[in-house]
CSV table of C-alpha atoms in Angstrom, one decimal:
chain,number,residue,atom,x,y,z
A,16,UNK,CA,-28.8,-16.7,-42.6
A,17,UNK,CA,-30.6,-19.4,-41.2
A,18,UNK,CA,-31.9,-19.7,-37.0
A,19,UNK,CA,-31.6,-23.3,-36.1
A,20,UNK,CA,-31.7,-24.4,-31.8
A,21,UNK,CA,-28.5,-25.7,-31.3
A,22,UNK,CA,-28.6,-29.6,-29.0
A,23,UNK,CA,-25.7,-29.3,-26.8
A,24,UNK,CA,-25.3,-33.7,-27.3
A,25,UNK,CA,-24.9,-33.4,-30.9
A,26,UNK,CA,-22.0,-34.2,-33.1
A,27,UNK,CA,-21.7,-31.7,-35.2
A,28,UNK,CA,-17.6,-30.8,-34.3
A,29,UNK,CA,-15.2,-28.7,-36.0
A,30,UNK,CA,-13.9,-31.6,-37.5
A,31,UNK,CA,-17.1,-32.2,-39.4
A,32,UNK,CA,-17.2,-29.0,-41.0
A,33,UNK,CA,-15.0,-29.6,-44.4
A,34,UNK,CA,-12.2,-26.9,-45.4
A,35,UNK,CA,-15.1,-26.5,-48.5
A,36,UNK,CA,-17.7,-25.6,-46.1
A,37,UNK,CA,-16.8,-22.8,-43.9
A,38,UNK,CA,-19.6,-21.5,-42.1
A,39,UNK,CA,-19.7,-19.4,-39.0
A,40,UNK,CA,-22.1,-20.1,-35.9
A,41,UNK,CA,-23.7,-16.5,-34.8
A,42,UNK,CA,-24.5,-16.9,-30.8
A,43,UNK,CA,-28.1,-16.1,-29.8
A,44,UNK,CA,-28.9,-14.4,-27.1
A,45,UNK,CA,-25.7,-12.3,-27.7
A,46,UNK,CA,-25.1,-8.3,-27.3
A,47,UNK,CA,-27.3,-5.3,-25.8
A,48,UNK,CA,-28.9,-6.5,-22.3
A,49,UNK,CA,-31.4,-4.8,-20.9
A,50,UNK,CA,-29.5,-3.0,-18.6
A,51,UNK,CA,-27.5,-1.2,-21.3
A,52,UNK,CA,-30.0,-0.6,-23.8
A,53,UNK,CA,-32.0,1.5,-20.9
A,54,UNK,CA,-28.6,3.4,-20.3
A,55,UNK,CA,-28.3,4.1,-23.6
A,56,UNK,CA,-31.3,5.4,-24.4
A,57,UNK,CA,-31.1,7.2,-21.0
A,58,UNK,CA,-28.7,9.3,-22.5
A,59,UNK,CA,-30.3,9.3,-25.7
A,60,UNK,CA,-33.4,10.8,-24.3
A,61,UNK,CA,-31.8,12.8,-22.3
A,62,UNK,CA,-29.8,14.7,-24.6
A,63,UNK,CA,-33.0,15.2,-26.5
A,64,UNK,CA,-35.2,16.7,-24.2
A,65,UNK,CA,-32.5,18.9,-22.4
A,66,UNK,CA,-30.3,19.4,-25.3
A,67,UNK,CA,-26.1,19.0,-25.1
A,68,UNK,CA,-24.3,19.1,-23.1
A,69,UNK,CA,-24.7,16.2,-21.0
A,70,UNK,CA,-22.4,15.1,-18.6
A,71,UNK,CA,-22.2,11.2,-18.0
A,72,UNK,CA,-19.7,10.0,-15.3
A,73,UNK,CA,-17.8,7.1,-16.1
A,74,UNK,CA,-18.3,5.6,-19.6
A,75,UNK,CA,-22.2,4.8,-19.3
A,76,UNK,CA,-21.2,1.0,-20.5
A,77,UNK,CA,-18.2,-0.2,-21.3
A,78,UNK,CA,-17.8,0.2,-25.3
A,79,UNK,CA,-15.9,2.4,-26.9
A,80,UNK,CA,-18.2,2.6,-30.4
A,81,UNK,CA,-21.1,3.4,-27.6
A,82,UNK,CA,-19.0,6.2,-25.7
A,83,UNK,CA,-18.2,7.7,-28.9
A,84,UNK,CA,-21.2,8.0,-30.5
A,85,UNK,CA,-22.7,9.2,-27.4
A,86,UNK,CA,-20.5,11.9,-27.3
A,87,UNK,CA,-20.8,12.9,-30.6
A,88,UNK,CA,-24.4,13.2,-30.2
A,89,UNK,CA,-23.4,16.1,-27.0
A,90,UNK,CA,-22.4,13.7,-24.4
A,91,UNK,CA,-19.5,14.7,-21.9
A,92,UNK,CA,-18.0,12.0,-20.2
A,93,UNK,CA,-16.1,12.7,-17.1
A,94,UNK,CA,-14.1,10.6,-15.0
A,95,UNK,CA,-14.7,12.4,-11.6
A,96,UNK,CA,-18.7,14.2,-10.4
A,97,UNK,CA,-16.0,17.7,-9.7
A,98,UNK,CA,-15.2,18.1,-13.5
A,99,UNK,CA,-18.8,18.6,-14.0
A,100,UNK,CA,-19.8,22.1,-13.3
A,101,UNK,CA,-22.3,23.2,-10.3
A,102,UNK,CA,-25.7,22.8,-11.2
A,103,UNK,CA,-25.2,21.0,-14.2
A,104,UNK,CA,-27.1,17.7,-15.1
A,105,UNK,CA,-24.8,14.5,-15.2
A,106,UNK,CA,-25.7,10.7,-15.5
A,107,UNK,CA,-24.6,8.5,-13.5
A,108,UNK,CA,-23.5,4.9,-15.7
A,109,UNK,CA,-25.1,1.9,-15.8
A,110,UNK,CA,-22.3,0.6,-13.1
A,111,UNK,CA,-23.8,2.2,-10.5
A,112,UNK,CA,-22.2,4.5,-8.1
A,113,UNK,CA,-20.8,4.9,-4.5
A,114,UNK,CA,-22.6,7.3,-1.4
A,115,UNK,CA,-19.6,9.3,-1.6
A,116,UNK,CA,-20.5,10.3,-5.2
A,117,UNK,CA,-23.7,10.8,-4.8
A,118,UNK,CA,-23.3,13.0,-1.5
A,119,UNK,CA,-20.1,14.9,-4.2
A,120,UNK,CA,-23.3,15.2,-6.7
A,121,UNK,CA,-25.7,16.8,-4.1
A,122,UNK,CA,-23.4,18.9,-2.4
A,123,UNK,CA,-22.7,20.7,-6.2
A,124,UNK,CA,-26.3,21.1,-6.8
A,125,UNK,CA,-26.3,18.6,-9.7
A,126,UNK,CA,-29.0,17.3,-11.8
A,127,UNK,CA,-29.2,13.9,-11.2
A,128,UNK,CA,-30.5,11.0,-13.9
A,129,UNK,CA,-29.5,7.3,-12.4
A,130,UNK,CA,-28.7,5.1,-15.1
A,131,UNK,CA,-27.2,2.6,-12.8
A,132,UNK,CA,-28.7,-1.2,-14.0
A,133,UNK,CA,-31.4,-2.0,-11.7
A,134,UNK,CA,-29.6,-5.5,-11.4
A,135,UNK,CA,-26.6,-3.3,-9.7
A,136,UNK,CA,-28.6,-1.6,-7.8
A,137,UNK,CA,-30.0,-5.0,-6.4
A,138,UNK,CA,-26.4,-5.7,-5.0
A,139,UNK,CA,-26.0,-2.4,-3.5
A,140,UNK,CA,-29.4,-3.1,-1.5
A,141,UNK,CA,-28.3,-6.7,-0.3
A,142,UNK,CA,-24.8,-4.6,0.9
A,143,UNK,CA,-26.5,-2.3,3.3
A,144,UNK,CA,-29.0,-4.7,4.6
A,145,UNK,CA,-25.8,-7.5,5.5
A,146,UNK,CA,-24.2,-4.0,6.8
A,147,UNK,CA,-26.8,-3.3,8.9
A,148,UNK,CA,-27.4,-7.0,10.4
A,149,UNK,CA,-23.5,-6.8,11.7
A,150,UNK,CA,-21.9,-8.9,9.0
A,151,UNK,CA,-18.5,-8.6,7.7
A,152,UNK,CA,-19.1,-9.1,4.1
A,153,UNK,CA,-16.7,-10.4,1.6
A,154,UNK,CA,-17.3,-9.0,-2.2
A,155,UNK,CA,-16.3,-10.8,-5.1
A,156,UNK,CA,-15.3,-9.2,-8.3
A,157,UNK,CA,-12.7,-7.4,-9.5
A,158,UNK,CA,-11.1,-4.2,-7.7
A,159,UNK,CA,-10.0,-2.2,-10.1
A,160,UNK,CA,-14.0,-2.6,-11.8
A,161,UNK,CA,-16.1,0.3,-11.8
A,162,UNK,CA,-19.1,-1.9,-10.3
A,163,UNK,CA,-17.3,-2.8,-7.1
A,164,UNK,CA,-16.2,0.5,-6.7
A,165,UNK,CA,-19.9,1.6,-6.0
A,166,UNK,CA,-21.0,-1.2,-4.2
A,167,UNK,CA,-18.0,-1.5,-2.2
A,168,UNK,CA,-18.8,2.0,-0.7
A,169,UNK,CA,-21.9,1.3,0.5
A,170,UNK,CA,-20.2,-0.3,3.9
A,171,UNK,CA,-16.4,0.1,2.9
A,172,UNK,CA,-15.6,-0.5,6.6
A,173,UNK,CA,-17.1,-4.0,7.0
A,174,UNK,CA,-16.1,-5.2,3.1
A,175,UNK,CA,-13.3,-7.0,1.5
A,176,UNK,CA,-12.9,-7.5,-2.1
A,177,UNK,CA,-11.7,-10.8,-2.9
A,178,UNK,CA,-10.5,-11.7,-7.0
A,179,UNK,CA,-9.5,-15.4,-6.7
A,180,UNK,CA,-10.0,-18.3,-4.4
A,181,UNK,CA,-6.3,-17.8,-3.3
A,182,UNK,CA,-7.0,-14.3,-1.8
A,183,UNK,CA,-9.6,-16.0,0.3
A,184,UNK,CA,-6.9,-17.5,2.4
A,185,UNK,CA,-6.1,-14.6,3.7
A,186,UNK,CA,-9.6,-13.0,4.7
A,187,UNK,CA,-9.6,-11.8,8.6
A,188,UNK,CA,-12.7,-10.7,10.1
A,189,UNK,CA,-13.7,-10.5,13.3
A,190,UNK,CA,-16.9,-13.3,13.8
A,191,UNK,CA,-16.2,-16.1,11.2
A,192,UNK,CA,-19.4,-17.0,12.3
A,193,UNK,CA,-21.2,-14.0,10.7
A,194,UNK,CA,-20.2,-13.5,6.9
A,195,UNK,CA,-21.6,-12.9,4.1
A,196,UNK,CA,-20.8,-12.5,0.8
A,197,UNK,CA,-21.8,-11.1,-2.7
A,198,UNK,CA,-20.6,-10.8,-5.7
A,199,UNK,CA,-20.1,-8.6,-8.7
A,200,UNK,CA,-22.6,-8.6,-11.4
A,201,UNK,CA,-21.0,-9.9,-14.7
A,202,UNK,CA,-18.7,-12.7,-13.5
A,203,UNK,CA,-17.6,-15.8,-14.5
A,204,UNK,CA,-20.0,-18.8,-13.5
A,205,UNK,CA,-17.4,-21.2,-12.9
A,206,UNK,CA,-15.0,-18.5,-11.2
A,207,UNK,CA,-17.5,-17.2,-9.3
A,208,UNK,CA,-18.6,-20.6,-8.4
A,209,UNK,CA,-14.8,-21.7,-7.0
A,210,UNK,CA,-14.5,-18.8,-4.7
A,211,UNK,CA,-17.9,-19.5,-2.9
A,212,UNK,CA,-16.6,-23.1,-2.2
A,213,UNK,CA,-14.1,-21.7,-0.6
A,214,UNK,CA,-15.3,-19.1,1.2
A,215,UNK,CA,-17.7,-21.9,2.8
A,216,UNK,CA,-14.9,-23.5,3.1
A,217,UNK,CA,-13.6,-21.2,5.3
A,218,UNK,CA,-16.3,-19.7,6.5
A,219,UNK,CA,-18.7,-22.4,7.2
A,220,UNK,CA,-21.7,-20.2,8.1
A,221,UNK,CA,-21.5,-17.8,5.9
A,222,UNK,CA,-24.9,-16.1,3.7
A,223,UNK,CA,-25.3,-14.9,0.3
A,224,UNK,CA,-27.9,-13.3,-1.2
A,225,UNK,CA,-31.1,-15.5,-1.9
A,226,UNK,CA,-30.8,-15.5,-5.6
A,227,UNK,CA,-27.4,-15.0,-7.5
A,228,UNK,CA,-25.9,-11.8,-8.0
A,229,UNK,CA,-24.5,-12.7,-11.9
A,230,UNK,CA,-26.4,-11.4,-13.7
A,231,UNK,CA,-28.9,-13.3,-16.2
A,232,UNK,CA,-27.3,-11.5,-19.5
A,233,UNK,CA,-23.8,-12.6,-18.1
A,234,UNK,CA,-24.8,-16.0,-17.6
A,235,UNK,CA,-26.8,-16.2,-21.0
A,236,UNK,CA,-24.0,-15.3,-23.0
A,237,UNK,CA,-21.3,-17.8,-21.0
A,238,UNK,CA,-24.1,-20.5,-21.5
A,239,UNK,CA,-24.2,-20.2,-25.1
A,240,UNK,CA,-20.9,-20.2,-25.3
A,241,UNK,CA,-20.2,-23.0,-23.0
A,242,UNK,CA,-23.2,-24.6,-25.4
A,243,UNK,CA,-21.3,-24.0,-28.7
A,244,UNK,CA,-17.5,-23.6,-28.2
A,245,UNK,CA,-17.3,-27.7,-28.7
A,246,UNK,CA,-18.7,-27.1,-32.1
A,247,UNK,CA,-16.0,-24.3,-33.2
A,248,UNK,CA,-12.6,-24.3,-34.1
A,249,UNK,CA,-12.6,-20.1,-33.2
A,250,UNK,CA,-14.6,-18.1,-30.8
A,251,UNK,CA,-14.8,-14.5,-31.6
A,252,UNK,CA,-16.3,-12.0,-28.7
A,253,UNK,CA,-17.2,-8.8,-30.2
A,254,UNK,CA,-16.7,-6.5,-27.1
A,255,UNK,CA,-14.4,-3.5,-25.5
A,256,UNK,CA,-11.1,-4.9,-23.6
A,257,UNK,CA,-12.5,-2.7,-20.4
A,258,UNK,CA,-15.7,-5.0,-20.8
A,259,UNK,CA,-16.0,-7.5,-17.8
A,260,UNK,CA,-18.4,-10.0,-19.5
A,261,UNK,CA,-17.2,-9.5,-22.4
A,262,UNK,CA,-13.6,-10.6,-21.1
A,263,UNK,CA,-15.5,-13.4,-19.3
A,264,UNK,CA,-16.9,-15.1,-22.8
A,265,UNK,CA,-12.9,-15.8,-24.1
A,266,UNK,CA,-12.4,-17.1,-20.6
A,267,UNK,CA,-15.1,-19.5,-20.9
A,268,UNK,CA,-14.4,-20.7,-24.6
A,269,UNK,CA,-10.4,-20.8,-23.8
A,270,UNK,CA,-11.2,-22.6,-20.5
A,271,UNK,CA,-13.5,-25.6,-23.1
A,272,UNK,CA,-10.5,-25.8,-25.2
A,273,UNK,CA,-11.7,-23.6,-27.7
A,274,UNK,CA,-9.5,-20.7,-29.1
A,275,UNK,CA,-11.1,-17.3,-27.8
A,276,UNK,CA,-10.5,-13.9,-29.1
A,277,UNK,CA,-11.7,-10.1,-27.8
A,278,UNK,CA,-12.4,-7.9,-30.4
A,279,UNK,CA,-14.0,-4.6,-30.9
A,280,UNK,CA,-14.4,-4.8,-34.4
A,281,UNK,CA,-13.6,-6.7,-37.7
A,282,UNK,CA,-10.7,-4.7,-37.9
A,283,UNK,CA,-9.2,-6.6,-34.5
A,284,UNK,CA,-9.0,-10.1,-36.5
A,285,UNK,CA,-5.8,-11.4,-37.5
A,286,UNK,CA,-6.6,-13.4,-40.5
A,287,UNK,CA,-3.7,-15.8,-39.5
A,288,UNK,CA,-6.9,-16.9,-36.7
A,289,UNK,CA,-8.3,-18.0,-39.8
A,290,UNK,CA,-6.1,-20.5,-41.0
A,291,UNK,CA,-7.3,-24.4,-41.1
A,292,UNK,CA,-10.6,-22.8,-39.1
A,293,UNK,CA,-13.9,-24.1,-40.6
A,294,UNK,CA,-16.4,-23.1,-38.0
A,295,UNK,CA,-16.3,-19.8,-36.5
A,296,UNK,CA,-17.9,-18.9,-33.4
A,297,UNK,CA,-19.3,-15.3,-32.5
A,298,UNK,CA,-21.3,-13.5,-30.3
A,299,UNK,CA,-20.8,-10.3,-28.2
A,300,UNK,CA,-21.0,-8.8,-24.7
A,301,UNK,CA,-23.8,-7.6,-23.3
A,302,UNK,CA,-22.7,-3.5,-24.6
A,303,UNK,CA,-21.7,-4.5,-27.9
A,304,UNK,CA,-23.8,-2.8,-30.3
A,305,UNK,CA,-25.2,-5.2,-33.1
A,306,UNK,CA,-23.3,-3.0,-35.8
A,307,UNK,CA,-19.9,-4.5,-34.8
A,308,UNK,CA,-21.4,-8.1,-34.8
A,309,UNK,CA,-22.8,-7.3,-38.4
A,310,UNK,CA,-19.0,-5.6,-39.4
A,311,UNK,CA,-17.7,-8.9,-38.0
A,312,UNK,CA,-19.5,-11.5,-39.7
A,313,UNK,CA,-19.6,-9.7,-42.9
A,314,UNK,CA,-15.7,-9.7,-42.8
A,315,UNK,CA,-16.0,-13.8,-42.3
A,316,UNK,CA,-18.1,-13.6,-45.2
A,317,UNK,CA,-15.4,-12.0,-47.2
A,318,UNK,CA,-13.1,-14.6,-45.7
A,319,UNK,CA,-14.9,-17.4,-47.3
A,320,UNK,CA,-17.2,-18.0,-44.4
A,321,UNK,CA,-20.4,-18.2,-46.8
A,322,UNK,CA,-22.6,-20.2,-44.0
A,323,UNK,CA,-23.9,-18.1,-41.0
A,324,UNK,CA,-26.0,-19.7,-38.9
A,325,UNK,CA,-27.7,-18.1,-35.9
A,326,UNK,CA,-27.8,-20.4,-32.8
A,327,UNK,CA,-30.4,-20.1,-30.1
A,328,UNK,CA,-29.1,-21.7,-27.0
A,329,UNK,CA,-32.0,-20.1,-25.1
A,330,UNK,CA,-34.4,-17.0,-25.3
A,331,UNK,CA,-34.3,-13.8,-23.6
A,332,UNK,CA,-37.0,-11.2,-23.6
A,333,UNK,CA,-36.0,-9.0,-19.7
A,334,UNK,CA,-36.8,-5.3,-20.4
A,335,UNK,CA,-36.1,-2.6,-17.4
A,336,UNK,CA,-38.1,0.9,-17.0
A,337,UNK,CA,-36.8,4.2,-17.5
A,338,UNK,CA,-36.1,5.8,-14.4
A,339,UNK,CA,-37.9,8.3,-12.8
A,340,UNK,CA,-36.4,11.4,-13.6
A,341,UNK,CA,-36.4,10.3,-17.2
A,342,UNK,CA,-39.9,9.3,-17.1
A,343,UNK,CA,-40.7,13.0,-15.3
A,344,UNK,CA,-38.6,15.1,-17.7
A,345,UNK,CA,-40.2,13.5,-20.4
A,346,UNK,CA,-43.4,14.2,-19.1
A,347,UNK,CA,-42.8,17.8,-18.5
A,348,UNK,CA,-41.2,18.2,-22.3
A,349,UNK,CA,-44.4,16.9,-23.8
A,350,UNK,CA,-46.2,13.8,-24.7
A,351,UNK,CA,-43.1,10.1,-24.4
A,352,UNK,CA,-44.1,9.9,-28.3
A,353,UNK,CA,-42.3,13.1,-29.2
A,354,UNK,CA,-38.7,12.1,-28.2
A,355,UNK,CA,-37.7,9.6,-30.5
A,356,UNK,CA,-34.7,7.3,-30.0
A,357,UNK,CA,-32.8,6.7,-32.5
């Protein structure tokens, strides 16, 4: 496999690749982000430090392969805190939880380990700040997503959720000159931009976060697809259907006119998709493990796409530290070196 840096102004198009030279463009960055790595490590370390079972509220990250792998190691995934026996240890997923969930955990005397992504925590802090300052808050995102549920819970009495531009028109607030907005971290950059623009037209004095809430990994993966989609006849995004950022990658490709599909693994590939295609771009959502990407690339190789070029659009070297609950637990159990994360 060769590694190349793609020039977005180049003329390497899908048409340029001959039928006899089928290739795969393997996008980089792709797959696990720092928040996902941290969350998975937290579950693994907790299992090795405390032993099974360890309860996890909701899917630790939105990927079925990852969840099944951790369940085999002894993690028990529950939908709500009420399903966790009193006094047991529970991990909050990377998507965060509302204050109501934290209060319920306290009432049940649960030993909490918080795996909330630090970038999601940032949005929670912003929601509390704006609410305390008396703003009406508009939360841009998908109502049924775990992250939105948690953020909304910080100030539900002053917060409204909007998912598209059309919903902006229906917004009613006590003081149109005292409105703030926040966004889900895994939105489409284009989608968020259009909604924010509509909000600014409706509420000219609206304020937002000092820095955008859409996380670096979501942005980087979308930028990578945007830079490569025009070079391919097909874009395959590895990720589960409930992964917001993975779905957004497919949307980016399709909005650029390139056919795109979301797949859990190679078994989800329809051979008909490959007919007449000489270049396939492959990427993965922020919660999809590399082993699934390798599975897809191997399938494509066996299907005649012998050339695999890894295309690095931008470097990505973000890392997040472990939460204090885990650091303290490791220290109590022994040295950090005695804990093996696999």
